[in-house]
PDB file of C-alpha atoms and ligand atoms in Angstrom:
ATOM      1  CA  MET R   1     173.589  95.415 233.902  1.00 83.00           C
ATOM      2  CA  ILE R   2     171.963  98.540 235.049  1.00 90.00           C
ATOM      3  CA  ALA R   3     171.373  98.954 238.985  1.00 94.00           C
ATOM      4  CA  PHE R   4     168.269 100.257 239.850  1.00 98.00           C
ATOM      5  CA  ASP R   5     167.902 102.854 242.783  1.00 98.00           C
ATOM      6  CA  VAL R   6     164.139 103.152 243.679  1.00 98.00           C
ATOM      7  CA  ARG R   7     162.765 106.314 245.215  1.00 98.00           C
ATOM      8  CA  HIS R   8     159.358 105.759 246.588  1.00 98.00           C
ATOM      9  CA  TYR R   9     156.984 108.643 247.140  1.00 98.00           C
ATOM     10  CA  ASP R  10     153.259 108.414 248.538  1.00 98.00           C
ATOM     11  CA  GLN R  11     152.033 111.223 245.970  1.00 98.00           C
ATOM     12  CA  LEU R  12     153.792 113.246 243.315  1.00 98.00           C
ATOM     13  CA  GLY R  13     152.592 115.866 240.544  1.00 98.00           C
ATOM     14  CA  SER R  14     154.255 113.628 237.839  1.00 98.00           C
ATOM     15  CA  THR R  15     157.119 111.210 238.479  1.00 98.00           C
ATOM     16  CA  ASN R  16     158.507 112.577 235.280  1.00 98.00           C
ATOM     17  CA  ASP R  17     158.913 116.045 236.550  1.00 97.00           C
ATOM     18  CA  GLU R  18     160.614 114.717 239.990  1.00 98.00           C
ATOM     19  CA  ALA R  19     162.941 112.358 237.830  1.00 98.00           C
ATOM     20  CA  ARG R  20     163.857 115.345 235.777  1.00 97.00           C
ATOM     21  CA  ARG R  21     164.502 117.438 238.825  1.00 97.00           C
ATOM     22  CA  LEU R  22     166.519 114.662 240.354  1.00 97.00           C
ATOM     23  CA  ALA R  23     168.543 114.151 236.826  1.00 97.00           C
ATOM     24  CA  ASP R  24     169.277 117.908 236.615  1.00 95.00           C
ATOM     25  CA  ALA R  25     170.517 117.510 240.176  1.00 96.00           C
ATOM     26  CA  GLY R  26     172.858 114.704 239.252  1.00 96.00           C
ATOM     27  CA  ALA R  27     170.807 111.567 239.754  1.00 97.00           C
ATOM     28  CA  ALA R  28     172.590 108.276 238.556  1.00 97.00           C
ATOM     29  CA  HIS R  29     171.665 106.248 235.600  1.00 97.00           C
ATOM     30  CA  GLY R  30     169.137 103.839 236.844  1.00 98.00           C
ATOM     31  CA  THR R  31     167.694 106.085 239.331  1.00 98.00           C
ATOM     32  CA  VAL R  32     163.700 105.206 239.571  1.00 98.00           C
ATOM     33  CA  VAL R  33     160.808 107.843 240.844  1.00 98.00           C
ATOM     34  CA  HIS R  34     157.820 105.758 242.027  1.00 98.00           C
ATOM     35  CA  ALA R  35     154.760 107.425 243.293  1.00 98.00           C
ATOM     36  CA  ASP R  36     151.611 105.742 244.856  1.00 98.00           C
ATOM     37  CA  GLN R  37     149.473 108.478 242.972  1.00 98.00           C
ATOM     38  CA  GLN R  38     149.955 111.607 240.898  1.00 98.00           C
ATOM     39  CA  THR R  39     148.248 114.983 240.964  1.00 98.00           C
ATOM     40  CA  SER R  40     149.243 115.784 237.644  1.00 97.00           C
ATOM     41  CA  GLY R  41     150.163 112.740 235.683  1.00 97.00           C
ATOM     42  CA  ARG R  42     150.951 113.566 231.887  1.00 96.00           C
ATOM     43  CA  GLY R  43     150.329 111.247 228.880  1.00 93.00           C
ATOM     44  CA  ARG R  44     151.262 111.803 225.191  1.00 88.00           C
ATOM     45  CA  LEU R  45     149.467 114.378 222.959  1.00 81.00           C
ATOM     46  CA  SER R  46     149.029 116.860 225.952  1.00 83.00           C
ATOM     47  CA  ARG R  47     146.665 114.252 227.675  1.00 88.00           C
ATOM     48  CA  ARG R  48     146.000 113.813 231.471  1.00 93.00           C
ATOM     49  CA  TRP R  49     147.007 110.301 232.859  1.00 95.00           C
ATOM     50  CA  PHE R  50     144.762 109.038 235.307  1.00 93.00           C
ATOM     51  CA  SER R  51     146.598 108.301 238.411  1.00 96.00           C
ATOM     52  CA  PRO R  52     144.777 107.092 241.467  1.00 96.00           C
ATOM     53  CA  PRO R  53     146.321 104.788 244.170  1.00 97.00           C
ATOM     54  CA  GLY R  54     146.108 101.034 242.696  1.00 98.00           C
ATOM     55  CA  ASN R  55     148.234 101.452 239.561  1.00 98.00           C
ATOM     56  CA  LEU R  56     151.969 101.632 238.890  1.00 98.00           C
ATOM     57  CA  TYR R  57     153.289 104.999 238.153  1.00 98.00           C
ATOM     58  CA  LEU R  58     157.333 105.427 237.653  1.00 98.00           C
ATOM     59  CA  SER R  59     160.200 107.112 235.672  1.00 98.00           C
ATOM     60  CA  VAL R  60     163.472 105.905 235.180  1.00 98.00           C
ATOM     61  CA  VAL R  61     166.544 108.474 234.901  1.00 98.00           C
ATOM     62  CA  LEU R  62     168.543 107.121 231.852  1.00 97.00           C
ATOM     63  CA  ARG R  63     171.962 108.462 230.663  1.00 95.00           C
ATOM     64  CA  LEU R  64     172.781 106.948 227.229  1.00 90.00           C
ATOM     65  CA  SER R  65     175.542 107.630 225.146  1.00 83.00           C
ATOM     66  CA  ILE R  66     173.394 107.958 221.796  1.00 84.00           C
ATOM     67  CA  THR R  67     172.309 111.053 219.501  1.00 83.00           C
ATOM     68  CA  PRO R  68     169.169 112.429 220.307  1.00 82.00           C
ATOM     69  CA  ALA R  69     167.651 110.833 216.957  1.00 82.00           C
ATOM     70  CA  ARG R  70     167.971 107.331 218.682  1.00 88.00           C
ATOM     71  CA  ASN R  71     166.018 108.192 221.595  1.00 88.00           C
ATOM     72  CA  ILE R  72     163.034 106.885 220.222  1.00 90.00           C
ATOM     73  CA  GLU R  73     164.439 103.615 220.625  1.00 94.00           C
ATOM     74  CA  SER R  74     164.022 103.687 224.350  1.00 95.00           C
ATOM     75  CA  GLY R  75     160.273 103.702 223.866  1.00 96.00           C
ATOM     76  CA  PHE R  76     160.379 100.360 221.964  1.00 97.00           C
ATOM     77  CA  ILE R  77     162.539  98.902 224.957  1.00 97.00           C
ATOM     78  CA  ALA R  78     159.966  99.982 227.570  1.00 98.00           C
ATOM     79  CA  ALA R  79     157.255  98.809 225.443  1.00 98.00           C
ATOM     80  CA  LEU R  80     158.915  95.447 225.488  1.00 98.00           C
ATOM     81  CA  ALA R  81     159.472  95.492 229.135  1.00 98.00           C
ATOM     82  CA  VAL R  82     156.088  96.252 230.063  1.00 98.00           C
ATOM     83  CA  ALA R  83     154.704  93.470 227.750  1.00 98.00           C
ATOM     84  CA  ASP R  84     156.935  91.106 229.376  1.00 97.00           C
ATOM     85  CA  ALA R  85     155.938  92.375 232.898  1.00 98.00           C
ATOM     86  CA  VAL R  86     152.460  92.110 232.146  1.00 98.00           C
ATOM     87  CA  ASN R  87     152.428  88.897 230.465  1.00 98.00           C
ATOM     88  CA  ALA R  88     154.256  87.554 233.881  1.00 97.00           C
ATOM     89  CA  MET R  89     150.972  88.327 235.816  1.00 97.00           C
ATOM     90  CA  LEU R  90     148.309  87.396 233.174  1.00 98.00           C
ATOM     91  CA  PRO R  91     146.809  84.063 232.588  1.00 97.00           C
ATOM     92  CA  ARG R  92     148.865  82.133 229.997  1.00 96.00           C
ATOM     93  CA  HIS R  93     145.909  82.331 227.279  1.00 96.00           C
ATOM     94  CA  VAL R  94     146.018  86.120 227.741  1.00 97.00           C
ATOM     95  CA  ARG R  95     148.939  87.916 226.041  1.00 97.00           C
ATOM     96  CA  ALA R  96     149.748  91.422 225.396  1.00 97.00           C
ATOM     97  CA  THR R  97     150.130  92.934 221.964  1.00 96.00           C
ATOM     98  CA  LEU R  98     152.189  96.178 221.084  1.00 96.00           C
ATOM     99  CA  LYS R  99     150.947  98.818 218.741  1.00 94.00           C
ATOM    100  CA  TRP R 100     153.425 101.633 217.120  1.00 95.00           C
ATOM    101  CA  PRO R 101     155.059 103.316 218.653  1.00 92.00           C
ATOM    102  CA  ASN R 102     154.809 102.177 222.394  1.00 92.00           C
ATOM    103  CA  ASP R 103     151.314 101.095 223.153  1.00 94.00           C
ATOM    104  CA  VAL R 104     150.653  97.908 225.151  1.00 97.00           C
ATOM    105  CA  LEU R 105     147.216  96.411 224.850  1.00 96.00           C
ATOM    106  CA  VAL R 106     145.575  93.492 226.234  1.00 97.00           C
ATOM    107  CA  GLY R 107     142.324  92.403 224.569  1.00 96.00           C
ATOM    108  CA  GLY R 108     142.317  95.636 222.514  1.00 93.00           C
ATOM    109  CA  GLY R 109     142.710  97.592 225.616  1.00 96.00           C
ATOM    110  CA  LYS R 110     145.425 100.105 226.357  1.00 96.00           C
ATOM    111  CA  ILE R 111     147.003  98.697 229.661  1.00 97.00           C
ATOM    112  CA  ALA R 112     149.908 100.921 229.944  1.00 97.00           C
ATOM    113  CA  GLY R 113     151.261 104.312 228.574  1.00 96.00           C
ATOM    114  CA  ILE R 114     154.999 105.405 228.040  1.00 97.00           C
ATOM    115  CA  LEU R 115     156.142 108.937 227.887  1.00 96.00           C
ATOM    116  CA  VAL R 116     159.869 109.535 227.193  1.00 95.00           C
ATOM    117  CA  GLU R 117     161.110 112.987 227.780  1.00 95.00           C
ATOM    118  CA  GLN R 118     164.438 114.706 227.249  1.00 93.00           C
ATOM    119  CA  SER R 119     166.019 116.565 229.816  1.00 90.00           C
ATOM    120  CA  PRO R 120     169.442 118.347 229.128  1.00 87.00           C
ATOM    121  CA  GLU R 121     171.088 115.877 231.425  1.00 82.00           C
ATOM    122  CA  ALA R 122     169.140 112.659 230.667  1.00 95.00           C
ATOM    123  CA  LEU R 123     166.294 110.666 229.165  1.00 96.00           C
ATOM    124  CA  ILE R 124     163.402 110.467 231.346  1.00 97.00           C
ATOM    125  CA  LEU R 125     161.384 107.302 230.992  1.00 98.00           C
ATOM    126  CA  GLY R 126     157.932 107.446 232.329  1.00 98.00           C
ATOM    127  CA  ILE R 127     155.684 104.462 232.654  1.00 98.00           C
ATOM    128  CA  GLY R 128     152.286 103.976 233.807  1.00 98.00           C
ATOM    129  CA  ILE R 129     150.567 100.682 234.247  1.00 98.00           C
ATOM    130  CA  ASN R 130     146.916 100.036 235.004  1.00 98.00           C
ATOM    131  CA  VAL R 131     147.064  97.448 237.694  1.00 98.00           C
ATOM    132  CA  LEU R 132     143.671  97.943 239.294  1.00 97.00           C
ATOM    133  CA  HIS R 133     142.140 100.854 237.700  1.00 96.00           C
ATOM    134  CA  ALA R 134     141.255 102.127 234.392  1.00 94.00           C
ATOM    135  CA  PRO R 135     140.140 105.625 233.382  1.00 90.00           C
ATOM    136  CA  GLU R 136     136.534 105.792 232.772  1.00 87.00           C
ATOM    137  CA  HIS R 137     136.052 108.216 229.867  1.00 87.00           C
ATOM    138  CA  ALA R 138     139.472 107.488 227.739  1.00 89.00           C
ATOM    139  CA  PRO R 139     139.186 108.351 224.065  1.00 86.00           C
ATOM    140  CA  TYR R 140     140.293 104.527 223.607  1.00 89.00           C
ATOM    141  CA  GLN R 141     139.626 100.967 224.707  1.00 93.00           C
ATOM    142  CA  VAL R 142     141.176 100.454 228.200  1.00 96.00           C
ATOM    143  CA  ALA R 143     142.267  97.299 230.256  1.00 97.00           C
ATOM    144  CA  THR R 144     143.882  96.570 233.603  1.00 98.00           C
ATOM    145  CA  ILE R 145     146.037  93.607 234.802  1.00 98.00           C
ATOM    146  CA  VAL R 146     143.444  92.528 237.577  1.00 97.00           C
ATOM    147  CA  GLY R 147     140.625  93.226 235.152  1.00 97.00           C
ATOM    148  CA  SER R 148     142.229  90.859 232.250  1.00 97.00           C
ATOM    149  CA  GLY R 149     142.379  87.908 234.764  1.00 97.00           C
ATOM    150  CA  GLY R 150     145.848  88.592 236.298  1.00 97.00           C
ATOM    151  CA  LEU R 151     147.349  88.558 239.658  1.00 94.00           C
ATOM    152  CA  ALA R 152     149.282  91.596 240.792  1.00 96.00           C
ATOM    153  CA  THR R 153     150.006  94.209 243.397  1.00 97.00           C
ATOM    154  CA  VAL R 154     151.523  97.357 242.510  1.00 98.00           C
ATOM    155  CA  ASP R 155     155.022  96.730 244.020  1.00 97.00           C
ATOM    156  CA  GLY R 156     155.281  93.169 242.305  1.00 97.00           C
ATOM    157  CA  THR R 157     154.162  94.875 239.156  1.00 98.00           C
ATOM    158  CA  ARG R 158     157.280  97.396 239.694  1.00 98.00           C
ATOM    159  CA  GLU R 159     159.680  94.512 240.305  1.00 98.00           C
ATOM    160  CA  GLN R 160     158.537  92.567 237.093  1.00 98.00           C
ATOM    161  CA  LEU R 161     158.837  95.724 235.136  1.00 98.00           C
ATOM    162  CA  LEU R 162     162.398  96.717 236.418  1.00 98.00           C
ATOM    163  CA  GLN R 163     163.727  93.325 235.787  1.00 98.00           C
ATOM    164  CA  ALA R 164     162.402  93.055 232.190  1.00 98.00           C
ATOM    165  CA  LEU R 165     163.734  96.762 231.757  1.00 98.00           C
ATOM    166  CA  GLY R 166     167.204  95.732 232.791  1.00 98.00           C
ATOM    167  CA  HIS R 167     167.114  92.773 230.537  1.00 98.00           C
ATOM    168  CA  TRP R 168     166.144  94.709 227.212  1.00 97.00           C
ATOM    169  CA  LEU R 169     168.439  97.715 228.249  1.00 97.00           C
ATOM    170  CA  GLY R 170     171.178  95.150 228.410  1.00 96.00           C
ATOM    171  CA  VAL R 171     170.355  93.535 225.214  1.00 97.00           C
ATOM    172  CA  TRP R 172     169.978  96.818 223.406  1.00 96.00           C
ATOM    173  CA  GLU R 173     173.503  98.148 224.989  1.00 94.00           C
ATOM    174  CA  GLU R 174     175.390  94.855 223.622  1.00 95.00           C
ATOM    175  CA  HIS R 175     173.621  94.393 220.316  1.00 95.00           C
ATOM    176  CA  GLY R 176     172.062  97.660 219.464  1.00 94.00           C
ATOM    177  CA  PHE R 177     168.332  98.305 218.228  1.00 96.00           C
ATOM    178  CA  ALA R 178     168.163  95.104 215.721  1.00 97.00           C
ATOM    179  CA  PRO R 179     167.148  92.587 218.393  1.00 97.00           C
ATOM    180  CA  ILE R 180     164.843  95.110 220.010  1.00 97.00           C
ATOM    181  CA  ARG R 181     163.017  95.719 216.785  1.00 97.00           C
ATOM    182  CA  ALA R 182     162.870  91.883 216.154  1.00 97.00           C
ATOM    183  CA  ALA R 183     161.105  91.133 219.423  1.00 97.00           C
ATOM    184  CA  TRP R 184     158.964  94.213 219.256  1.00 97.00           C
ATOM    185  CA  LEU R 185     157.650  92.998 216.021  1.00 96.00           C
ATOM    186  CA  ALA R 186     157.022  89.517 217.310  1.00 96.00           C
ATOM    187  CA  ARG R 187     154.695  91.018 219.930  1.00 96.00           C
ATOM    188  CA  ALA R 188     153.083  93.632 217.774  1.00 94.00           C
ATOM    189  CA  HIS R 189     149.668  92.791 215.737  1.00 86.00           C
ATOM    190  CA  MET R 190     150.166  90.898 212.490  1.00 87.00           C
ATOM    191  CA  SER R 191     151.642  92.524 209.212  1.00 89.00           C
ATOM    192  CA  GLY R 192     148.819  93.585 206.935  1.00 91.00           C
ATOM    193  CA  THR R 193     146.579  94.716 209.818  1.00 92.00           C
ATOM    194  CA  ASP R 194     144.467  97.802 209.028  1.00 93.00           C
ATOM    195  CA  LEU R 195     145.325 101.041 210.777  1.00 94.00           C
ATOM    196  CA  GLY R 196     144.734 104.699 210.731  1.00 93.00           C
ATOM    197  CA  VAL R 197     147.234 106.985 211.747  1.00 93.00           C
ATOM    198  CA  ARG R 198     146.502 110.490 212.969  1.00 91.00           C
ATOM    199  CA  LEU R 199     149.237 112.992 211.837  1.00 91.00           C
ATOM    200  CA  ALA R 200     149.977 116.573 212.700  1.00 86.00           C
ATOM    201  CA  ASP R 201     147.936 117.913 209.788  1.00 88.00           C
ATOM    202  CA  ARG R 202     145.764 114.769 208.388  1.00 91.00           C
ATOM    203  CA  PHE R 203     144.469 111.244 209.066  1.00 93.00           C
ATOM    204  CA  VAL R 204     146.025 108.539 206.991  1.00 93.00           C
ATOM    205  CA  THR R 205     144.809 104.809 206.359  1.00 94.00           C
ATOM    206  CA  GLY R 206     146.908 101.676 205.105  1.00 95.00           C
ATOM    207  CA  ARG R 207     148.103  98.215 206.292  1.00 96.00           C
ATOM    208  CA  PHE R 208     150.996  97.605 208.882  1.00 95.00           C
ATOM    209  CA  ALA R 209     154.019  96.782 207.041  1.00 96.00           C
ATOM    210  CA  GLY R 210     156.387  96.743 210.116  1.00 95.00           C
ATOM    211  CA  ILE R 211     158.805  99.124 211.506  1.00 96.00           C
ATOM    212  CA  ASP R 212     162.010 100.528 209.710  1.00 96.00           C
ATOM    213  CA  SER R 213     165.571  99.916 211.132  1.00 95.00           C
ATOM    214  CA  ASP R 214     165.132 103.119 212.927  1.00 94.00           C
ATOM    215  CA  GLY R 215     161.850 102.528 214.345  1.00 95.00           C
ATOM    216  CA  ALA R 216     159.749 104.548 212.017  1.00 95.00           C
ATOM    217  CA  LEU R 217     156.371 102.879 211.288  1.00 96.00           C
ATOM    218  CA  LEU R 218     156.003 101.513 207.752  1.00 96.00           C
ATOM    219  CA  LEU R 219     152.336 101.745 206.111  1.00 96.00           C
ATOM    220  CA  ASP R 220     151.258 100.643 202.825  1.00 96.00           C
ATOM    221  CA  THR R 221     148.792 103.274 201.619  1.00 95.00           C
ATOM    222  CA  ALA R 222     146.765 103.339 198.430  1.00 93.00           C
ATOM    223  CA  GLN R 223     149.729 105.858 197.350  1.00 93.00           C
ATOM    224  CA  GLY R 224     152.607 103.720 198.245  1.00 95.00           C
ATOM    225  CA  ARG R 225     154.635 102.733 201.331  1.00 96.00           C
ATOM    226  CA  ALA R 226     154.708 105.637 203.712  1.00 94.00           C
ATOM    227  CA  ARG R 227     157.426 106.180 206.557  1.00 96.00           C
ATOM    228  CA  ILE R 228     155.868 107.741 209.645  1.00 95.00           C
ATOM    229  CA  ILE R 229     157.866 108.900 212.735  1.00 92.00           C
ATOM    230  CA  ALA R 230     155.271 110.432 214.810  1.00 90.00           C
ATOM    231  CA  GLY R 231     151.479 109.822 214.845  1.00 90.00           C
ATOM    232  CA  ASP R 232     148.658 108.264 216.992  1.00 89.00           C
ATOM    233  CA  VAL R 233     147.919 104.935 215.599  1.00 91.00           C
ATOM    234  CA  THR R 234     144.443 103.319 215.725  1.00 89.00           C
ATOM    235  CA  LEU R 235     143.387  99.630 214.846  1.00 84.00           C
ATOM    236  CA  ASP R 236     139.910 100.836 213.886  1.00 75.00           C
ATOM    237  CA  PRO R 237     140.588 102.965 210.788  1.00 72.00           C
ATOM    238  CA  LEU R 238     137.122 103.589 209.843  1.00 62.00           C
ATOM    239  CA  THR R 239     136.805 105.442 213.375  1.00 58.00           C
ATOM    240  CA  GLU R 240     139.032 108.671 213.272  1.00 53.00           C
ATOM    241  CA  THR R 241     140.306 109.454 216.731  1.00 48.00           C
TER     242      THR R 241
HETATM  243  C1  BTN B   1     150.567 107.864 227.200  1.00 86.40           C
HETATM  244  O1  BTN B   1     149.708 108.955 227.125  1.00 86.40           O
HETATM  245  O2  BTN B   1     150.063 106.855 226.642  1.00 86.40           O
HETATM  246  C2  BTN B   1     151.701 107.914 228.013  1.00 86.40           C
HETATM  247  C3  BTN B   1     151.062 107.951 229.408  1.00 86.40           C
HETATM  248  C4  BTN B   1     152.484 107.906 230.413  1.00 86.40           C
HETATM  249  C5  BTN B   1     152.311 107.924 232.095  1.00 86.40           C
HETATM  250  C6  BTN B   1     153.171 107.844 232.672  1.00 86.40           C
HETATM  251  S1  BTN B   1     152.751 107.640 234.595  1.00 86.40           S
HETATM  252  C7  BTN B   1     154.289 107.761 234.922  1.00 86.40           C
HETATM  253  C8  BTN B   1     155.098 108.894 234.235  1.00 86.40           C
HETATM  254  N1  BTN B   1     154.730 110.353 234.811  1.00 86.40           N
HETATM  255  C9  BTN B   1     153.754 111.050 234.041  1.00 86.40           C
HETATM  256  O3  BTN B   1     153.379 112.121 234.275  1.00 86.40           O
HETATM  257  N2  BTN B   1     153.618 110.302 232.817  1.00 86.40           N
HETATM  258  C10 BTN B   1     154.086 109.012 233.033  1.00 86.40           C
END
């Protein structure tokens, strides 16, 4: 079982940058960088990540003996851990849903973000969870734990998250990606759901057909089944984002 070593900071530019710096200086597998706020929090697609005090921002140094092609698997592990942590704090009738590749939604709103970055020395798993605050002008629907009826503190959310992350990393180390894929699919929106996917050069629509054994999105389009390895998915395919 991974042993997490949490380093807590009042404020950082980005916890991913500090985790990367520590990893390059030899920090161990399981080192966690947690900041109360970030001044330059980063999201996917070069977006800013809204990072005021009251939410969780942390990055984990992972030293995994896998080929870079399998790094994508860590995002699914993180998404499962976030969903389990969030579910533990929400009322029982409110559940987190997963959207490819590693979005966690509650009531259709994005409640967390996951940013996996590769340093020469390690994989940096950055996770932000909206405990109290959601960004006001996000280009997508947003949610928070407390706004969804949950009871949570930032440190309590961190503990739930690290416990769940330790569990899913253990499952992955022992049994590989197959059980991660199965658990992710069990928490994802239903097969057949209409999706729109923004690719590097175009927007495609189709029906969700699951994920492949390597984590690629399977989409049934008018032209047949597509395998997508990078893109931004919307559950509202009529509204291209
Ligand atoms: C996304 O766009 O969905 C990913 C957002 C990732 C945000 C987290 S907050 C902790 C870590 N530090 C960062 O600068 N980004 C990640």
